[in-house]
PDB file of C-alpha atoms in Angstrom:
ATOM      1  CA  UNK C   1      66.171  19.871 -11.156  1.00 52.00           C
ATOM      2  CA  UNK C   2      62.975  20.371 -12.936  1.00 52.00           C
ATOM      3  CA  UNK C   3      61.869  17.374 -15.395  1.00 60.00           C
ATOM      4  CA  UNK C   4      61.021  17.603 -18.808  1.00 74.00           C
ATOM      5  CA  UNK C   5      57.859  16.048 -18.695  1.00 81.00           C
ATOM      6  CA  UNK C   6      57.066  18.662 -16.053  1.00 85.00           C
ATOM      7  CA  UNK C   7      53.278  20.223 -17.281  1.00 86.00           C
ATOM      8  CA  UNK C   8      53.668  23.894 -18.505  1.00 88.00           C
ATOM      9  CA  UNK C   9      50.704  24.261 -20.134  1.00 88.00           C
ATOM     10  CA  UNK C  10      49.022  27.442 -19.575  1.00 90.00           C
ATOM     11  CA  UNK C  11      45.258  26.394 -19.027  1.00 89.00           C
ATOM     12  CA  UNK C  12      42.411  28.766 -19.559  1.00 90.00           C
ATOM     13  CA  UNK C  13      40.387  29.900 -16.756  1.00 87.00           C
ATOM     14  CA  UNK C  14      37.236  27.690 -18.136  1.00 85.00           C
ATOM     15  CA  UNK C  15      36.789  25.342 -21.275  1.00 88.00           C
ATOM     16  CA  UNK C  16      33.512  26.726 -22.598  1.00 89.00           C
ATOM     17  CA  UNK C  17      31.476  23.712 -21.566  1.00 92.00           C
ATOM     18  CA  UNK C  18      28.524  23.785 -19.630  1.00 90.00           C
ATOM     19  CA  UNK C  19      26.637  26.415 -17.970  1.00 91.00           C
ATOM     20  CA  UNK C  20      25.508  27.296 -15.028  1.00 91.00           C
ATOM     21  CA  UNK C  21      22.575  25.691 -13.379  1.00 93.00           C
ATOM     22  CA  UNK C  22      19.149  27.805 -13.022  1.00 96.00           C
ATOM     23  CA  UNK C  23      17.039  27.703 -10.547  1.00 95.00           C
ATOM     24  CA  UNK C  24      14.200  25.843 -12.625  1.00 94.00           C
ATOM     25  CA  UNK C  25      17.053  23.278 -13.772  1.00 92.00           C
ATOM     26  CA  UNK C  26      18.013  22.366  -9.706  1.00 92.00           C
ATOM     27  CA  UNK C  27      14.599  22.330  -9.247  1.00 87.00           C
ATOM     28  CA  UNK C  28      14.249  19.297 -11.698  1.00 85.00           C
ATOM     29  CA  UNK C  29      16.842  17.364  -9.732  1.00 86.00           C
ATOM     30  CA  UNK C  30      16.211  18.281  -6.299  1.00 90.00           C
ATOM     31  CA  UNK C  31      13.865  15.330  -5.244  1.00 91.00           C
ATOM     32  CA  UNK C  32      15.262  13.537  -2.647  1.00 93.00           C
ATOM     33  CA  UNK C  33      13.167  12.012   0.317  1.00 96.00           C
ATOM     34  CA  UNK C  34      14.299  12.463   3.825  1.00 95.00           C
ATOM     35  CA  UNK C  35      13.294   9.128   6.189  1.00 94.00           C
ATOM     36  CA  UNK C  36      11.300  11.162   8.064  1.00 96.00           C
ATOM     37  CA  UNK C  37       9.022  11.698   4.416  1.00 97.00           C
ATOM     38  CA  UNK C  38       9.641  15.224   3.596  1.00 96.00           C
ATOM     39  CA  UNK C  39       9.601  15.626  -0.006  1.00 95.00           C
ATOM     40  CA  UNK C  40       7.081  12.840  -0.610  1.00 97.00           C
ATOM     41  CA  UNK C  41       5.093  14.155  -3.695  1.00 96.00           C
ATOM     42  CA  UNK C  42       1.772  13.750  -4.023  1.00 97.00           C
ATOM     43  CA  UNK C  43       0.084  10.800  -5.334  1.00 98.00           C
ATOM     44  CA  UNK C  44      -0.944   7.524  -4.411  1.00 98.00           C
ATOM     45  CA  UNK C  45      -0.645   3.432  -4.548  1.00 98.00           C
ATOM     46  CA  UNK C  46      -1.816   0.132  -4.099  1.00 98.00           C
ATOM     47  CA  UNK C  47      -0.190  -2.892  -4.307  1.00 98.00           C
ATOM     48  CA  UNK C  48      -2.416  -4.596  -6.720  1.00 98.00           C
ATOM     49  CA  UNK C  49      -1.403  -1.368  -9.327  1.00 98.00           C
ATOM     50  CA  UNK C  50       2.173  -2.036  -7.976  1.00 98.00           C
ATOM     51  CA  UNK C  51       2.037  -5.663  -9.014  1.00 97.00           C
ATOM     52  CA  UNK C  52       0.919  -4.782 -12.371  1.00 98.00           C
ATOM     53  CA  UNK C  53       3.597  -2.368 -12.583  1.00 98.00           C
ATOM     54  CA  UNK C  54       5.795  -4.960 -11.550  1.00 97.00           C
ATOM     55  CA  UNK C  55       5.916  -7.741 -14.297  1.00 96.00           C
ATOM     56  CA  UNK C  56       6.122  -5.007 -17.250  1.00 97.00           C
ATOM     57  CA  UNK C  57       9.098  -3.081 -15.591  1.00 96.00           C
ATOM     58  CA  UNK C  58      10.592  -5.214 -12.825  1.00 96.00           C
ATOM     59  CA  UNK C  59      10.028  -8.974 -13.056  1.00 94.00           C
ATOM     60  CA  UNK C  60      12.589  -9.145 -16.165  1.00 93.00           C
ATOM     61  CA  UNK C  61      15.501  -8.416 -13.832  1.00 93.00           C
ATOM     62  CA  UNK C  62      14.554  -9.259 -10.059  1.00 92.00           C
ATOM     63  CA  UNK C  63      12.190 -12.436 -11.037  1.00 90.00           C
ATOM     64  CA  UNK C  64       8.794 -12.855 -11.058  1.00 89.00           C
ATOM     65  CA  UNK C  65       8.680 -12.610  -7.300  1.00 86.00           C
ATOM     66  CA  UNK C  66      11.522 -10.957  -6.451  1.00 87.00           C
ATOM     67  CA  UNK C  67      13.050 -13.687  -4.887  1.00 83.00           C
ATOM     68  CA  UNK C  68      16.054 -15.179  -5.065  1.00 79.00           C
ATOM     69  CA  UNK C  69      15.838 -18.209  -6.803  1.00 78.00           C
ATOM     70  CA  UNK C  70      17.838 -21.687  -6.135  1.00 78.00           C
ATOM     71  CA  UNK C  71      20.048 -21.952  -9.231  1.00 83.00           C
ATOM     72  CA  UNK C  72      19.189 -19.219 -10.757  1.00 81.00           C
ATOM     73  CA  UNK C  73      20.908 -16.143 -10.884  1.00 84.00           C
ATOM     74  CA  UNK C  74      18.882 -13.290 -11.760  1.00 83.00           C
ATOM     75  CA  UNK C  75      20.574  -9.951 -13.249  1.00 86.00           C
ATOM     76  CA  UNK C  76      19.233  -7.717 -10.411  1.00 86.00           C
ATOM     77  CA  UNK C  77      19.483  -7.769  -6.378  1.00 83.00           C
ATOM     78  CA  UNK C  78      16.349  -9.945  -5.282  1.00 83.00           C
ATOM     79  CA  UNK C  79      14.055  -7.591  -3.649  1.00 88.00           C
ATOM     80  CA  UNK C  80      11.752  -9.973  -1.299  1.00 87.00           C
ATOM     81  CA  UNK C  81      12.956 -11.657   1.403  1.00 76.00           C
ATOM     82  CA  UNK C  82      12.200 -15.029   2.196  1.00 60.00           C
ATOM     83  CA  UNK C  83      13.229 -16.670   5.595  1.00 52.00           C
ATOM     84  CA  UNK C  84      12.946 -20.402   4.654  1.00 50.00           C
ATOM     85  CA  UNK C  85      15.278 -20.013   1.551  1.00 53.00           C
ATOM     86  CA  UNK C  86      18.976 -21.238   2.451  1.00 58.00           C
ATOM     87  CA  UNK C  87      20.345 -18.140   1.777  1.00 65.00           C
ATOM     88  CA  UNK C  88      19.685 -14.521   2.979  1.00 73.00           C
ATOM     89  CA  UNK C  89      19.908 -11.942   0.499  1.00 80.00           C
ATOM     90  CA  UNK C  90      19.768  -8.385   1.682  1.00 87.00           C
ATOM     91  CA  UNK C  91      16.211  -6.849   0.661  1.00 89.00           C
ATOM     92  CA  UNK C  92      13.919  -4.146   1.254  1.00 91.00           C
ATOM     93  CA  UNK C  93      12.510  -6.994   4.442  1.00 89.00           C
ATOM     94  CA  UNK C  94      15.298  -7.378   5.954  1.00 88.00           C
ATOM     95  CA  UNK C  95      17.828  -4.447   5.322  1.00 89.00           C
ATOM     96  CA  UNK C  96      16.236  -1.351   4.489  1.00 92.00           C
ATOM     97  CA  UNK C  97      15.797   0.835   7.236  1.00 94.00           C
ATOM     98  CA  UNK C  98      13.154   3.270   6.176  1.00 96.00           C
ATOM     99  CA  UNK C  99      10.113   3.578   3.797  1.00 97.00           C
ATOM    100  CA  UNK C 100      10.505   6.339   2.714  1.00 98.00           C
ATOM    101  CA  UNK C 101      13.523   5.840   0.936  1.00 95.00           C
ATOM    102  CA  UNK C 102      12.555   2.825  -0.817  1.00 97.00           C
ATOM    103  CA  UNK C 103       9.799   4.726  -2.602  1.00 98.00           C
ATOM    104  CA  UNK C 104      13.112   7.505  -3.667  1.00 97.00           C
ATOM    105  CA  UNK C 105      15.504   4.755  -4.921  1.00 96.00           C
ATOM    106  CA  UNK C 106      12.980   3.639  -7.187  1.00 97.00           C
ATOM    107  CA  UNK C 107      12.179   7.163  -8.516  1.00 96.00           C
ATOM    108  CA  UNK C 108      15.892   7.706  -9.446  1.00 93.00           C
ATOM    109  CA  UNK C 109      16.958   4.541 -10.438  1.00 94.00           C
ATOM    110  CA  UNK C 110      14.096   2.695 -12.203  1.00 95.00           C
ATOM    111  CA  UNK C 111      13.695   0.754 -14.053  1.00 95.00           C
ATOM    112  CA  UNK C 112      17.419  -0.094 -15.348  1.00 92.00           C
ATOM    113  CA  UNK C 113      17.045   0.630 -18.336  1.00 93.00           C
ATOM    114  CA  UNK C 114      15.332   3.781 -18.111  1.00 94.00           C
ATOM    115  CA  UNK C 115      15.767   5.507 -14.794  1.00 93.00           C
ATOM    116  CA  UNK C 116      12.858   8.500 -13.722  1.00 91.00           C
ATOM    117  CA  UNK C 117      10.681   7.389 -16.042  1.00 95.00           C
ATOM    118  CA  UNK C 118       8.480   6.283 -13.523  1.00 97.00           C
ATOM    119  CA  UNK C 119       5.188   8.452 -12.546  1.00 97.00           C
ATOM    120  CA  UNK C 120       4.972   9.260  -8.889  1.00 97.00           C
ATOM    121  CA  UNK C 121       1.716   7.071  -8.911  1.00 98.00           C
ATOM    122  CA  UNK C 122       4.058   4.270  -9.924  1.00 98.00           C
ATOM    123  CA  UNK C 123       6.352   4.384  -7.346  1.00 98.00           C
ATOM    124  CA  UNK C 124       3.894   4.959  -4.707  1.00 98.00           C
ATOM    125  CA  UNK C 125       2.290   1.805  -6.381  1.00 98.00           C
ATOM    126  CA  UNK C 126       5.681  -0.484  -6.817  1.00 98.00           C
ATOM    127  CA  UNK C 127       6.398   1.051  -3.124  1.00 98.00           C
ATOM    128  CA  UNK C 128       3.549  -0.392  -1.853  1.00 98.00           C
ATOM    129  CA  UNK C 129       3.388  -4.103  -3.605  1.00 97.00           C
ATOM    130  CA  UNK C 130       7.063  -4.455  -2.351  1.00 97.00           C
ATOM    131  CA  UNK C 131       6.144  -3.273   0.440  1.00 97.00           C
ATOM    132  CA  UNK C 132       3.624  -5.883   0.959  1.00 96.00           C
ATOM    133  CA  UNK C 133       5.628  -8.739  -0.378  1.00 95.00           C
ATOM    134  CA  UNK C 134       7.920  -8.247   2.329  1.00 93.00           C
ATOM    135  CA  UNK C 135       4.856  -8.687   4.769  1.00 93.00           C
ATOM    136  CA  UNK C 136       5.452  -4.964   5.945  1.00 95.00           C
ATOM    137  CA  UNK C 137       2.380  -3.764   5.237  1.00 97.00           C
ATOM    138  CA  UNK C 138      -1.002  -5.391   4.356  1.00 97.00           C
ATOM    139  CA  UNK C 139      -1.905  -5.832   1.311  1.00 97.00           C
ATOM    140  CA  UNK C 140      -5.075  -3.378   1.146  1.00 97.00           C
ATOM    141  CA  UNK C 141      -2.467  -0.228   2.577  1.00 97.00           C
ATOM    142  CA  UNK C 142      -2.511   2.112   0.288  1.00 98.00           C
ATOM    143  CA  UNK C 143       0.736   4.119   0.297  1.00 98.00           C
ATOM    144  CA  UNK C 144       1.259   8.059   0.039  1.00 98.00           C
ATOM    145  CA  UNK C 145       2.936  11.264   1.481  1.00 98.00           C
ATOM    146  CA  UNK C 146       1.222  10.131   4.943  1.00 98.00           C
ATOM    147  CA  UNK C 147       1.198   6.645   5.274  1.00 98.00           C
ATOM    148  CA  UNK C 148       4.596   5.438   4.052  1.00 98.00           C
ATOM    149  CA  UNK C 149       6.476   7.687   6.559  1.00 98.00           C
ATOM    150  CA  UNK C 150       4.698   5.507   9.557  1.00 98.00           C
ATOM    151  CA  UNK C 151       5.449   2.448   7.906  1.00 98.00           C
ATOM    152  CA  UNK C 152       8.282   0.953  10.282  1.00 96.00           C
ATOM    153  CA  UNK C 153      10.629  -1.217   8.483  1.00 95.00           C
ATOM    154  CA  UNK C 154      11.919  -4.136  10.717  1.00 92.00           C
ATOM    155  CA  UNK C 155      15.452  -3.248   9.191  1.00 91.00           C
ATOM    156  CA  UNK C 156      15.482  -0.159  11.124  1.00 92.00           C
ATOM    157  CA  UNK C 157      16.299  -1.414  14.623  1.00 91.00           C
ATOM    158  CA  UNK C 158      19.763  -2.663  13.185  1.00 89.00           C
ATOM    159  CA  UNK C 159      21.030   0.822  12.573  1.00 90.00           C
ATOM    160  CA  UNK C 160      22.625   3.032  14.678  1.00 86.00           C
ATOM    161  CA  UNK C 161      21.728   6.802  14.623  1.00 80.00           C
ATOM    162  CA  UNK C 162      24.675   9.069  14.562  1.00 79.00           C
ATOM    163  CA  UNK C 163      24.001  11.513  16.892  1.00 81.00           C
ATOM    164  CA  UNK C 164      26.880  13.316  17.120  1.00 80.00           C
ATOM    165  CA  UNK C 165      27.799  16.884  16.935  1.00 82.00           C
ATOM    166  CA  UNK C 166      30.558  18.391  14.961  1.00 82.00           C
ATOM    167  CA  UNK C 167      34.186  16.769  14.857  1.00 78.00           C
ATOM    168  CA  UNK C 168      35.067  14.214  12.122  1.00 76.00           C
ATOM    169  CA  UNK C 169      32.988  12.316  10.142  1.00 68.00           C
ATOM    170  CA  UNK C 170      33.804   8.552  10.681  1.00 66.00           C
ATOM    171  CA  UNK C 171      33.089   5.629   8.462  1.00 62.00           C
TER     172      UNK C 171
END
């Protein structure tokens, strides 16, 4: 017995919205970095231009520092790790595995409140000074297609690679 509130709405093949993407359109969003650094732009930067770049577009949500605070709850993820502080907050020092794709979650993503805005100079920049307050790198490394794929996060030895080859994904 069919119900009444059964759907018998004849819907049209498309709605009219949208288009289909050009090449030059994908091109625009197409700017992911692999760990192993392909797809780095080019560009440069040091921490000192990452710290500056910092405090105007960072330091209002993840703190002056980046650290997590005691007693105060800051509206973004810390981003620095710090090892005598009673708690451990996952950060770029202690749970990201690779470089590389620090520099493209900060591309994508920020800042907040106005994501891709950054300049590749930028993010090679804020790459670098969070880097370096992390004690990853030193703080006279200056960071670009070349030498953030070598840097080697100490995150990275917790991961496992998956290896395998065909059959089902598993999470």
């Amino acid at each position: 017995m069919a119900s009444s509130l059964a759907d018998t709405t004849k819907w049209p093949p498309h709605f009219g919205f949208g288009h289909a993407a050009t090449e030059q359109e994908i091109k625009l969003w197409d700017i992911d970095i692999r760990p192993d650094g392909l797809g780095l732009p080019s560009g440069s930067g040091t921490v000192a231009q990452g710290k500056a770049v910092y405090v105007v577009k960072c330091a209002a949500c993840h703190g002056m520092e980046g650290r997590e605070l005691p007693g105060v709850k800051l509206p973004a993820p810390a981003l620095v790790s710090d090892t005598l502080a009673g708690s451990r907050p996952k950060t770029i020092g202690n749970y990201w595995p690779y470089a590389t794709t620090v520099f493209d979650y900060i591309r994508r993503t920020m800042p907040y409140n106005l994501p891709g805005s950054l300049n590749d100079n930028e993010v090679y920049s804020l790459t670098a000074y969070l880097l370096s307050a992390n004690q990853i790198i030193s703080p006279n490394t200056i960071i670009n297609a070349q030498t953030l794929p070598a840097v080697v996060m100490p995150a990275k030895k917790l991961y496992v690679r998956d290896d395998r080859k065909g059959g089902k994904e598993v999470k």
